[in-house]
């Protein structure tokens, strides 16, 4: 019988525990999206659902979720559907916690798809600053865009380049860089039993070479004084500790591996990496702080993270001409104010912040922030901002699902607060009947309406919290269903 791929780790961990834990299903976990919600609201919601939740030690907005009743998939939970929460494996929340992005930062996510960590970065930045989310594969970019838009992220530029490109073309342009590198993915075997098929010595070597190239590019792209996080979801020392060691030797006076932020149990993760470093023959004086999460240590995926600060230039920045992507597409401020005014007349709120800018792409309007628009890039992005809407006769603009779920609860006119039966009918793709008189006895006009749910219906909040589920189309006492088809299909 051939050896198991994990047998090679006998000298550095408990292989029996590793194999046993890797055969068990992963615990479910969710992260709160600060662009739309907060932890208090999530806890109230979870309590009302009778979920058993446990905080994730390294992520204040992350929670393990267990349920006695699993008849309905957690992915169909309403908060998840409208982007208030994000289903994400607990270990993969660690890199962004260590990156510690701040509002106003310029951040590069070099291998962003499918978007779990990018949306985490954007959530932490609360729409202030700019995030460049990059991936090289177009089909992966579609998954990234879907997750960005469900999270309602405005301050993002999506690019399609090999990660190495950023070394010379955006040298010293970013305050923080995440290099979540492609890897052999041994750590995800609990959710993908085929993961161990790709960890031959040849493939490990190829991945390690690519990882060194990407991490070096991340170091060049970071500002002096900036922070770089390197992470993988694999277990091999060649792709983890060896890659970090090689960069520290290549740039001994330029970067420093720093002690990550503390969390309960961190010493175990630090010590597990030190054991590997000793096994690799790295002298104690040359060892560095890094976090190794074995699947059996924290009952998660396997993961590895190291954090660097950049202390000196590693490459001379090159001058470049910034892309004129927005020049012809951006809408004049006066026209933006006019759109905001028309929306305020219709809904009682403009759906626009003072820093928002609108631009057109084909027949669609998109929204981004002034900081994002001004960020210098030598290429046109693959996508920018998020969908805002498109022109219609009645309300002026037919708002997107992304804008509605982000700001629709602020509507004071043309809104309908749904009952639970009405909401369930919508989720099944049905039209619903409504009272044409709203709060204050103001009559609903025919046209677009914001469809809201009182959070007290399904959770406890004080004061009551309204959630915007989607936009509907009112016609003489009937609401025509305009919920995105992919959501309806989930409930079919």
CSV table of C-alpha atoms in Angstrom, one decimal:
chain,number,residue,atom,x,y,z
A,1,UNK,CA,0.0,0.0,0.0
A,2,UNK,CA,1.5,3.4,-1.0
A,3,UNK,CA,2.4,5.8,1.8
A,4,UNK,CA,-0.2,8.5,2.6
A,5,UNK,CA,0.9,12.0,1.6
A,6,UNK,CA,0.7,13.0,5.3
A,7,UNK,CA,3.2,10.3,6.4
A,8,UNK,CA,6.1,12.7,5.6
A,9,UNK,CA,5.0,14.9,8.5
A,10,UNK,CA,5.6,12.3,11.3
A,11,UNK,CA,8.6,14.2,12.7
A,12,UNK,CA,6.7,17.5,13.0
A,13,UNK,CA,3.2,16.7,14.1
A,14,UNK,CA,0.8,14.0,15.2
A,15,UNK,CA,0.0,12.3,11.9
A,16,UNK,CA,-2.7,10.1,13.4
A,17,UNK,CA,-4.6,13.2,14.6
A,18,UNK,CA,-3.9,14.9,11.3
A,19,UNK,CA,-5.4,12.1,9.3
A,20,UNK,CA,-8.4,11.7,11.6
A,21,UNK,CA,-9.2,15.4,11.6
A,22,UNK,CA,-8.9,15.6,7.8
A,23,UNK,CA,-11.5,12.9,7.5
A,24,UNK,CA,-14.1,14.9,9.4
A,25,UNK,CA,-16.3,17.6,7.8
A,26,UNK,CA,-15.4,21.2,8.4
A,27,UNK,CA,-17.3,23.2,10.9
A,28,UNK,CA,-19.4,25.9,9.3
A,29,UNK,CA,-18.4,29.5,9.8
A,30,UNK,CA,-19.6,33.0,8.8
A,31,UNK,CA,-18.1,36.5,8.9
A,32,UNK,CA,-20.1,39.7,9.4
A,33,UNK,CA,-19.8,42.2,6.5
A,34,UNK,CA,-19.2,45.6,8.2
A,35,UNK,CA,-20.4,47.4,5.1
A,36,UNK,CA,-24.0,46.3,5.9
A,37,UNK,CA,-24.1,45.0,9.4
A,38,UNK,CA,-22.3,44.5,12.7
A,39,UNK,CA,-21.6,41.7,15.2
A,40,UNK,CA,-24.4,42.7,17.6
A,41,UNK,CA,-27.0,42.3,14.9
A,42,UNK,CA,-25.6,39.0,13.8
A,43,UNK,CA,-25.6,37.6,17.3
A,44,UNK,CA,-29.2,38.7,17.8
A,45,UNK,CA,-30.1,37.1,14.4
A,46,UNK,CA,-28.3,33.8,15.3
A,47,UNK,CA,-30.0,33.6,18.7
A,48,UNK,CA,-33.4,34.0,17.1
A,49,UNK,CA,-32.5,31.2,14.7
A,50,UNK,CA,-31.5,29.0,17.6
A,51,UNK,CA,-28.0,28.7,16.2
A,52,UNK,CA,-25.1,27.8,18.4
A,53,UNK,CA,-22.3,30.2,17.7
A,54,UNK,CA,-18.8,30.5,18.9
A,55,UNK,CA,-16.4,33.4,18.2
A,56,UNK,CA,-13.4,32.6,16.0
A,57,UNK,CA,-10.3,33.3,18.1
A,58,UNK,CA,-8.4,35.3,15.5
A,59,UNK,CA,-11.3,37.2,13.9
A,60,UNK,CA,-13.6,39.4,15.9
A,61,UNK,CA,-16.3,39.4,13.2
A,62,UNK,CA,-16.1,35.7,12.5
A,63,UNK,CA,-18.2,32.9,14.1
A,64,UNK,CA,-18.4,29.1,14.0
A,65,UNK,CA,-22.1,28.2,13.5
A,66,UNK,CA,-23.8,25.0,14.5
A,67,UNK,CA,-27.5,24.1,14.2
A,68,UNK,CA,-29.7,21.4,15.4
A,69,UNK,CA,-32.1,21.9,12.4
A,70,UNK,CA,-30.1,21.6,9.2
A,71,UNK,CA,-33.1,21.1,6.9
A,72,UNK,CA,-32.3,24.5,5.2
A,73,UNK,CA,-28.7,25.0,4.0
A,74,UNK,CA,-26.8,27.8,5.8
A,75,UNK,CA,-26.1,29.4,2.4
A,76,UNK,CA,-29.9,30.1,2.1
A,77,UNK,CA,-29.9,32.2,5.2
A,78,UNK,CA,-31.4,35.6,4.4
A,79,UNK,CA,-28.5,37.7,5.9
A,80,UNK,CA,-26.1,35.7,3.7
A,81,UNK,CA,-28.2,36.1,0.6
A,82,UNK,CA,-28.4,39.9,0.9
A,83,UNK,CA,-24.7,40.2,1.8
A,84,UNK,CA,-24.8,41.0,5.5
A,85,UNK,CA,-22.8,37.9,6.2
A,86,UNK,CA,-20.3,35.9,4.2
A,87,UNK,CA,-19.8,32.1,4.5
A,88,UNK,CA,-16.0,31.6,4.9
A,89,UNK,CA,-13.8,28.9,6.4
A,90,UNK,CA,-12.4,30.1,9.7
A,91,UNK,CA,-8.7,29.6,8.9
A,92,UNK,CA,-9.0,31.7,5.8
A,93,UNK,CA,-10.1,34.7,7.9
A,94,UNK,CA,-6.6,34.8,9.5
A,95,UNK,CA,-4.7,36.5,6.6
A,96,UNK,CA,-6.8,39.6,6.6
A,97,UNK,CA,-6.8,39.9,10.4
A,98,UNK,CA,-3.0,39.9,10.2
A,99,UNK,CA,-3.0,42.3,7.2
A,100,UNK,CA,-5.0,44.7,9.4
A,101,UNK,CA,-6.3,47.0,6.6
A,102,UNK,CA,-7.4,50.4,7.8
A,103,UNK,CA,-9.9,52.9,6.2
A,104,UNK,CA,-8.0,55.0,3.8
A,105,UNK,CA,-5.3,52.5,2.9
A,106,UNK,CA,-4.3,51.4,-0.6
A,107,UNK,CA,-4.4,47.6,-0.6
A,108,UNK,CA,-3.4,45.0,-3.1
A,109,UNK,CA,-4.9,41.5,-3.1
A,110,UNK,CA,-2.6,39.7,-5.6
A,111,UNK,CA,-4.6,36.5,-6.0
A,112,UNK,CA,-8.1,37.7,-5.1
A,113,UNK,CA,-10.6,35.1,-6.6
A,114,UNK,CA,-13.0,33.9,-5.5
A,115,UNK,CA,-13.1,36.9,-3.2
A,116,UNK,CA,-13.4,35.7,0.4
A,117,UNK,CA,-10.3,37.6,1.6
A,118,UNK,CA,-11.0,40.6,-0.7
A,119,UNK,CA,-14.5,41.1,0.7
A,120,UNK,CA,-13.0,40.8,4.2
A,121,UNK,CA,-10.5,43.5,3.4
A,122,UNK,CA,-13.2,45.8,2.0
A,123,UNK,CA,-15.4,45.1,5.0
A,124,UNK,CA,-12.6,46.2,7.4
A,125,UNK,CA,-12.0,49.4,5.3
A,126,UNK,CA,-15.6,50.5,5.4
A,127,UNK,CA,-15.6,52.0,1.9
A,128,UNK,CA,-12.6,54.3,2.7
A,129,UNK,CA,-9.4,53.9,0.6
A,130,UNK,CA,-9.0,51.6,-2.4
A,131,UNK,CA,-8.5,47.9,-3.0
A,132,UNK,CA,-7.0,46.5,-6.1
A,133,UNK,CA,-8.3,42.9,-6.5
A,134,UNK,CA,-6.3,40.9,-9.0
A,135,UNK,CA,-6.5,37.5,-10.5
A,136,UNK,CA,-5.1,36.1,-13.7
A,137,UNK,CA,-7.9,33.7,-14.7
A,138,UNK,CA,-11.0,35.2,-16.3
A,139,UNK,CA,-13.4,32.5,-15.2
A,140,UNK,CA,-12.2,33.1,-11.6
A,141,UNK,CA,-12.8,36.8,-12.0
A,142,UNK,CA,-16.5,36.2,-12.5
A,143,UNK,CA,-16.7,34.4,-9.1
A,144,UNK,CA,-14.8,37.4,-7.6
A,145,UNK,CA,-17.2,39.9,-9.1
A,146,UNK,CA,-20.2,38.0,-7.9
A,147,UNK,CA,-18.9,38.0,-4.3
A,148,UNK,CA,-17.8,41.7,-4.4
A,149,UNK,CA,-21.2,42.8,-5.7
A,150,UNK,CA,-23.2,40.8,-3.1
A,151,UNK,CA,-21.0,42.4,-0.5
A,152,UNK,CA,-21.8,45.9,-2.0
A,153,UNK,CA,-18.2,47.0,-2.4
A,154,UNK,CA,-17.6,50.3,-4.1
A,155,UNK,CA,-14.0,51.1,-3.6
A,156,UNK,CA,-12.5,48.3,-5.6
A,157,UNK,CA,-10.6,48.0,-8.9
A,158,UNK,CA,-10.5,44.5,-10.4
A,159,UNK,CA,-7.4,43.7,-12.6
A,160,UNK,CA,-6.4,40.7,-14.6
A,161,UNK,CA,-2.6,40.3,-14.5
A,162,UNK,CA,-0.1,37.7,-13.4
A,163,UNK,CA,0.9,38.7,-9.9
A,164,UNK,CA,4.6,39.2,-10.9
A,165,UNK,CA,3.4,42.2,-13.0
A,166,UNK,CA,2.9,44.3,-10.0
A,167,UNK,CA,6.6,44.2,-9.0
A,168,UNK,CA,7.8,46.8,-11.6
A,169,UNK,CA,4.5,48.4,-12.6
A,170,UNK,CA,3.2,49.4,-9.2
A,171,UNK,CA,6.4,49.5,-7.2
A,172,UNK,CA,5.9,51.1,-3.7
A,173,UNK,CA,2.2,51.9,-4.5
A,174,UNK,CA,0.4,50.0,-1.7
A,175,UNK,CA,0.2,50.4,2.1
A,176,UNK,CA,-0.7,46.7,2.5
A,177,UNK,CA,-0.3,43.7,0.2
A,178,UNK,CA,-1.9,40.3,0.6
A,179,UNK,CA,-0.1,37.4,-1.2
A,180,UNK,CA,-2.5,34.5,-0.7
A,181,UNK,CA,-0.5,32.4,-3.1
A,182,UNK,CA,-1.7,29.5,-5.3
A,183,UNK,CA,-0.6,26.3,-3.6
A,184,UNK,CA,-1.0,22.5,-3.6
A,185,UNK,CA,-3.9,23.0,-1.2
A,186,UNK,CA,-3.3,20.1,1.1
A,187,UNK,CA,-5.1,22.0,3.9
A,188,UNK,CA,-8.5,21.9,2.2
A,189,UNK,CA,-8.8,18.1,2.1
A,190,UNK,CA,-11.7,18.3,4.6
A,191,UNK,CA,-13.9,19.9,2.0
A,192,UNK,CA,-12.2,18.6,-1.1
A,193,UNK,CA,-11.1,14.9,-1.0
A,194,UNK,CA,-9.2,15.3,-4.3
A,195,UNK,CA,-6.8,17.9,-2.8
A,196,UNK,CA,-4.1,15.4,-2.1
A,197,UNK,CA,-3.9,14.3,-5.7
A,198,UNK,CA,-1.8,17.4,-6.6
A,199,UNK,CA,1.0,17.3,-4.0
A,200,UNK,CA,3.7,15.3,-5.9
A,201,UNK,CA,7.2,16.5,-5.3
A,202,UNK,CA,7.3,18.0,-8.8
A,203,UNK,CA,4.1,20.0,-8.2
A,204,UNK,CA,5.3,21.2,-4.8
A,205,UNK,CA,8.5,22.4,-6.4
A,206,UNK,CA,6.6,24.2,-9.2
A,207,UNK,CA,4.3,25.9,-6.7
A,208,UNK,CA,7.2,26.9,-4.4
A,209,UNK,CA,8.9,28.6,-7.3
A,210,UNK,CA,5.7,30.5,-8.3
A,211,UNK,CA,5.2,31.5,-4.6
A,212,UNK,CA,8.7,33.0,-4.3
A,213,UNK,CA,8.1,35.0,-7.4
A,214,UNK,CA,4.7,36.3,-6.2
A,215,UNK,CA,5.9,37.1,-2.7
A,216,UNK,CA,8.9,39.0,-4.1
A,217,UNK,CA,6.5,41.0,-6.3
A,218,UNK,CA,4.3,41.7,-3.2
A,219,UNK,CA,7.4,43.0,-1.4
A,220,UNK,CA,8.3,45.3,-4.3
A,221,UNK,CA,4.7,46.6,-4.6
A,222,UNK,CA,4.5,47.6,-0.9
A,223,UNK,CA,5.5,51.0,0.4
A,224,UNK,CA,8.4,51.4,2.7
A,225,UNK,CA,6.7,51.0,6.1
A,226,UNK,CA,4.0,48.9,4.6
A,227,UNK,CA,2.8,45.5,5.6
A,228,UNK,CA,2.9,42.2,3.5
A,229,UNK,CA,1.0,39.0,4.5
A,230,UNK,CA,2.0,35.7,2.9
A,231,UNK,CA,-0.5,32.9,3.2
A,232,UNK,CA,-1.3,29.5,1.8
A,233,UNK,CA,-3.8,26.7,2.5
A,234,UNK,CA,-1.3,23.9,2.2
A,235,UNK,CA,0.9,22.1,4.7
A,236,UNK,CA,4.2,21.5,2.9
A,237,UNK,CA,7.2,23.2,4.4
A,238,UNK,CA,8.6,23.9,0.9
A,239,UNK,CA,5.6,26.2,0.2
A,240,UNK,CA,5.5,27.8,3.6
A,241,UNK,CA,8.5,28.2,5.9
A,242,UNK,CA,11.0,27.7,3.1
A,243,UNK,CA,9.5,30.4,0.9
A,244,UNK,CA,9.5,32.9,3.8
A,245,UNK,CA,13.1,31.9,4.7
A,246,UNK,CA,14.2,32.5,1.1
A,247,UNK,CA,12.7,36.0,1.0
A,248,UNK,CA,14.4,36.9,4.4
A,249,UNK,CA,17.7,35.8,3.0
A,250,UNK,CA,17.2,37.6,-0.3
A,251,UNK,CA,16.2,40.9,1.4
A,252,UNK,CA,17.9,40.8,4.8
A,253,UNK,CA,18.0,44.6,5.3
A,254,UNK,CA,14.7,45.4,3.5
A,255,UNK,CA,12.0,43.3,5.2
A,256,UNK,CA,11.4,41.9,8.6
A,257,UNK,CA,9.1,39.0,9.7
A,258,UNK,CA,7.1,40.4,12.6
A,259,UNK,CA,5.2,38.8,15.4
A,260,UNK,CA,1.5,38.6,14.4
A,261,UNK,CA,-1.3,40.1,16.5
A,262,UNK,CA,-2.1,38.0,19.5
A,263,UNK,CA,-5.1,35.8,19.9
A,264,UNK,CA,-6.0,33.0,22.3
A,265,UNK,CA,-4.0,29.9,21.4
A,266,UNK,CA,-1.5,31.7,19.1
A,267,UNK,CA,1.5,30.1,20.9
A,268,UNK,CA,0.6,26.7,19.6
A,269,UNK,CA,0.5,28.0,16.0
A,270,UNK,CA,3.8,29.8,16.4
A,271,UNK,CA,5.5,26.8,18.0
A,272,UNK,CA,4.2,24.5,15.3
A,273,UNK,CA,6.0,26.6,12.7
A,274,UNK,CA,9.2,26.7,14.9
A,275,UNK,CA,9.2,22.9,14.9
A,276,UNK,CA,9.1,22.9,11.1
A,277,UNK,CA,11.8,25.5,10.9
A,278,UNK,CA,14.1,23.4,13.1
A,279,UNK,CA,13.3,20.3,11.1
A,280,UNK,CA,14.3,22.2,7.9
A,281,UNK,CA,17.7,23.1,9.5
A,282,UNK,CA,17.0,26.8,9.9
A,283,UNK,CA,19.3,28.0,12.7
A,284,UNK,CA,17.5,29.3,15.8
A,285,UNK,CA,19.0,32.7,15.3
A,286,UNK,CA,17.5,32.8,11.8
A,287,UNK,CA,14.0,31.5,12.8
A,288,UNK,CA,11.1,33.8,12.3
A,289,UNK,CA,7.5,34.2,13.7
A,290,UNK,CA,4.9,32.5,11.5
A,291,UNK,CA,1.6,30.7,12.1
A,292,UNK,CA,1.0,27.1,11.1
A,293,UNK,CA,-2.6,25.9,11.6
A,294,UNK,CA,-2.7,22.1,11.4
A,295,UNK,CA,-6.3,20.9,10.8
A,296,UNK,CA,-6.2,19.0,14.1
A,297,UNK,CA,-5.0,21.9,16.2
A,298,UNK,CA,-7.9,24.3,15.8
A,299,UNK,CA,-10.4,22.0,14.0
A,300,UNK,CA,-10.2,24.1,10.8
A,301,UNK,CA,-8.6,23.8,7.4
A,302,UNK,CA,-4.8,23.7,7.3
A,303,UNK,CA,-3.3,27.1,6.9
A,304,UNK,CA,0.0,29.1,7.0
A,305,UNK,CA,0.6,32.8,7.5
A,306,UNK,CA,3.6,35.1,7.8
A,307,UNK,CA,3.7,38.9,8.2
A,308,UNK,CA,6.4,41.2,7.0
A,309,UNK,CA,7.1,44.9,7.3
A,310,UNK,CA,9.1,46.7,4.6
A,311,UNK,CA,11.9,48.7,6.0
A,312,UNK,CA,13.8,49.9,2.9
A,313,UNK,CA,13.3,50.1,-0.9
A,314,UNK,CA,13.8,46.9,-2.8
A,315,UNK,CA,13.3,48.3,-6.4
A,316,UNK,CA,13.3,51.8,-7.9
A,317,UNK,CA,9.8,52.9,-8.7
A,318,UNK,CA,9.1,53.5,-12.4
A,319,UNK,CA,7.3,56.5,-13.8
A,320,UNK,CA,4.1,55.6,-15.7
A,321,UNK,CA,1.1,57.2,-17.3
A,322,UNK,CA,-2.0,56.5,-15.3
A,323,UNK,CA,-4.8,54.9,-17.3
A,324,UNK,CA,-7.5,57.2,-18.4
A,325,UNK,CA,-10.2,54.6,-17.8
A,326,UNK,CA,-12.6,57.0,-16.0
A,327,UNK,CA,-11.9,60.1,-18.2
A,328,UNK,CA,-14.6,59.7,-20.8
A,329,UNK,CA,-17.0,57.5,-18.7
A,330,UNK,CA,-17.2,59.6,-15.5
A,331,UNK,CA,-20.4,61.6,-15.0
A,332,UNK,CA,-20.2,65.3,-14.2
A,333,UNK,CA,-20.8,66.2,-10.6
A,334,UNK,CA,-23.9,68.3,-11.5
A,335,UNK,CA,-25.5,65.4,-13.2
A,336,UNK,CA,-24.7,63.1,-10.2
A,337,UNK,CA,-26.4,65.6,-8.0
A,338,UNK,CA,-29.4,65.6,-10.3
A,339,UNK,CA,-29.6,61.8,-10.1
A,340,UNK,CA,-29.4,62.0,-6.3
A,341,UNK,CA,-32.1,64.6,-6.2
A,342,UNK,CA,-34.4,62.6,-8.4
A,343,UNK,CA,-33.9,59.5,-6.2
A,344,UNK,CA,-34.5,61.5,-3.1
A,345,UNK,CA,-37.8,62.8,-4.5
A,346,UNK,CA,-38.8,59.2,-5.3
A,347,UNK,CA,-37.5,57.3,-2.3
A,348,UNK,CA,-36.7,60.0,0.3
A,349,UNK,CA,-33.0,59.3,0.1
A,350,UNK,CA,-30.4,59.8,-2.6
A,351,UNK,CA,-28.5,56.4,-2.2
A,352,UNK,CA,-25.3,58.5,-2.8
A,353,UNK,CA,-22.6,59.4,-0.3
A,354,UNK,CA,-20.6,62.6,-0.6
A,355,UNK,CA,-17.5,60.8,-1.9
A,356,UNK,CA,-19.4,58.7,-4.5
A,357,UNK,CA,-18.8,59.1,-8.2
A,358,UNK,CA,-20.9,57.6,-11.0
A,359,UNK,CA,-19.6,56.4,-14.4
A,360,UNK,CA,-21.2,54.6,-17.3
A,361,UNK,CA,-20.3,51.3,-18.9
A,362,UNK,CA,-22.4,50.4,-21.9
A,363,UNK,CA,-26.0,51.0,-20.6
A,364,UNK,CA,-25.2,50.6,-17.0
A,365,UNK,CA,-24.3,53.1,-14.3
A,366,UNK,CA,-21.6,52.1,-11.8
A,367,UNK,CA,-20.6,53.7,-8.5
A,368,UNK,CA,-17.2,54.1,-7.0
A,369,UNK,CA,-15.5,56.5,-4.7
A,370,UNK,CA,-13.3,59.5,-5.5
A,371,UNK,CA,-10.2,57.8,-3.9
A,372,UNK,CA,-10.8,54.8,-6.1
A,373,UNK,CA,-11.2,56.9,-9.2
A,374,UNK,CA,-8.0,58.9,-8.4
A,375,UNK,CA,-5.8,55.8,-7.7
A,376,UNK,CA,-3.0,55.6,-10.3
A,377,UNK,CA,-2.9,52.4,-12.4
A,378,UNK,CA,-1.0,52.0,-15.7
A,379,UNK,CA,-3.8,49.8,-17.1
A,380,UNK,CA,-7.5,50.0,-17.4
A,381,UNK,CA,-9.1,47.8,-14.7
A,382,UNK,CA,-11.1,44.7,-15.7
A,383,UNK,CA,-14.0,46.1,-13.6
A,384,UNK,CA,-14.4,49.0,-11.2
A,385,UNK,CA,-16.8,49.9,-8.4
A,386,UNK,CA,-20.2,48.2,-8.3
A,387,UNK,CA,-23.4,48.4,-10.3
A,388,UNK,CA,-25.6,51.4,-9.4
A,389,UNK,CA,-28.5,51.1,-11.8
A,390,UNK,CA,-29.8,52.2,-15.2
A,391,UNK,CA,-32.1,55.0,-16.4
A,392,UNK,CA,-35.9,54.5,-16.4
A,393,UNK,CA,-38.8,56.9,-16.9
A,394,UNK,CA,-40.6,56.7,-13.6
A,395,UNK,CA,-37.9,57.0,-10.8
A,396,UNK,CA,-35.1,58.3,-13.1
A,397,UNK,CA,-32.8,55.4,-12.1
A,398,UNK,CA,-33.7,51.7,-11.6
A,399,UNK,CA,-31.4,50.8,-8.8
A,400,UNK,CA,-29.3,47.7,-8.7
A,401,UNK,CA,-29.7,44.9,-6.2
A,402,UNK,CA,-26.3,45.8,-4.8
A,403,UNK,CA,-27.3,49.4,-4.0
A,404,UNK,CA,-30.7,48.4,-2.7
A,405,UNK,CA,-29.3,45.9,-0.2
A,406,UNK,CA,-26.7,48.4,0.9
A,407,UNK,CA,-28.8,51.5,1.4
A,408,UNK,CA,-32.5,50.6,0.7
A,409,UNK,CA,-33.4,50.5,4.4
A,410,UNK,CA,-32.9,54.3,4.4
A,411,UNK,CA,-35.9,54.8,2.0
A,412,UNK,CA,-38.8,56.7,3.6
A,413,UNK,CA,-41.0,56.6,0.5
A,414,UNK,CA,-41.9,54.0,-2.1
A,415,UNK,CA,-41.1,51.3,0.4
A,416,UNK,CA,-43.0,48.2,1.5
A,417,UNK,CA,-42.3,46.5,4.8
A,418,UNK,CA,-42.9,42.8,4.1
A,419,UNK,CA,-44.6,40.2,6.3
A,420,UNK,CA,-42.9,36.8,6.6
A,421,UNK,CA,-45.4,35.2,4.2
A,422,UNK,CA,-44.8,37.9,1.7
A,423,UNK,CA,-41.1,37.5,1.9
A,424,UNK,CA,-41.3,33.8,1.5
A,425,UNK,CA,-43.5,34.3,-1.6
A,426,UNK,CA,-40.9,36.6,-3.0
A,427,UNK,CA,-38.1,34.1,-2.4
A,428,UNK,CA,-40.2,31.5,-4.4
A,429,UNK,CA,-40.3,34.0,-7.3
A,430,UNK,CA,-43.9,34.9,-6.8
A,431,UNK,CA,-45.6,38.3,-7.1
A,432,UNK,CA,-47.4,39.7,-4.0
A,433,UNK,CA,-50.3,41.9,-3.2
A,434,UNK,CA,-49.8,44.9,-0.9
A,435,UNK,CA,-51.7,47.8,0.7
A,436,UNK,CA,-51.1,50.8,-1.5
A,437,UNK,CA,-51.1,53.1,1.5
A,438,UNK,CA,-47.7,53.3,3.4
A,439,UNK,CA,-46.6,55.0,6.6
A,440,UNK,CA,-48.2,58.5,6.9
A,441,UNK,CA,-51.0,57.3,4.5
A,442,UNK,CA,-48.8,58.2,1.5
A,443,UNK,CA,-50.0,56.3,-1.5
A,444,UNK,CA,-47.6,54.1,-3.4
A,445,UNK,CA,-46.9,55.3,-6.9
A,446,UNK,CA,-46.6,52.8,-9.7
A,447,UNK,CA,-43.0,52.1,-10.3
A,448,UNK,CA,-40.0,50.9,-8.3
A,449,UNK,CA,-40.3,50.2,-4.6
A,450,UNK,CA,-37.8,49.1,-1.9
A,451,UNK,CA,-38.9,45.9,-0.3
A,452,UNK,CA,-37.9,45.7,3.4
A,453,UNK,CA,-38.1,43.2,6.2
A,454,UNK,CA,-38.4,44.2,9.9
A,455,UNK,CA,-35.4,42.6,11.6
A,456,UNK,CA,-37.7,42.0,14.7
A,457,UNK,CA,-39.6,39.5,12.5
A,458,UNK,CA,-36.6,37.1,12.5
A,459,UNK,CA,-34.3,38.5,15.1
A,460,UNK,CA,-34.1,40.9,18.0
A,461,UNK,CA,-32.8,44.4,17.6
A,462,UNK,CA,-33.2,47.6,19.4
A,463,UNK,CA,-34.4,49.8,17.9
A,464,UNK,CA,-36.0,47.7,15.2
A,465,UNK,CA,-33.8,47.2,12.2
A,466,UNK,CA,-35.1,47.2,8.6
A,467,UNK,CA,-33.3,45.1,6.1
A,468,UNK,CA,-33.7,45.8,2.4
A,469,UNK,CA,-34.2,42.5,0.5
A,470,UNK,CA,-34.6,43.7,-3.0
A,471,UNK,CA,-36.3,46.1,-5.4
A,472,UNK,CA,-39.8,45.4,-6.7
A,473,UNK,CA,-42.1,47.0,-9.3
A,474,UNK,CA,-45.4,48.3,-8.0
A,475,UNK,CA,-48.4,48.1,-10.3
A,476,UNK,CA,-51.9,49.0,-8.8
A,477,UNK,CA,-51.5,47.0,-5.5
A,478,UNK,CA,-49.3,44.2,-6.9
A,479,UNK,CA,-45.6,44.0,-6.5
A,480,UNK,CA,-44.0,42.3,-9.5
A,481,UNK,CA,-41.1,40.2,-8.3
A,482,UNK,CA,-37.7,41.6,-9.3
A,483,UNK,CA,-35.5,39.4,-7.0
A,484,UNK,CA,-32.4,38.3,-8.9
A,485,UNK,CA,-33.1,34.9,-10.6
A,486,UNK,CA,-30.1,33.2,-9.0
A,487,UNK,CA,-31.7,33.8,-5.5
A,488,UNK,CA,-35.1,32.5,-6.7
A,489,UNK,CA,-33.4,29.4,-8.1
A,490,UNK,CA,-31.9,28.7,-4.6
A,491,UNK,CA,-35.5,28.3,-3.2
A,492,UNK,CA,-37.1,26.6,-6.2
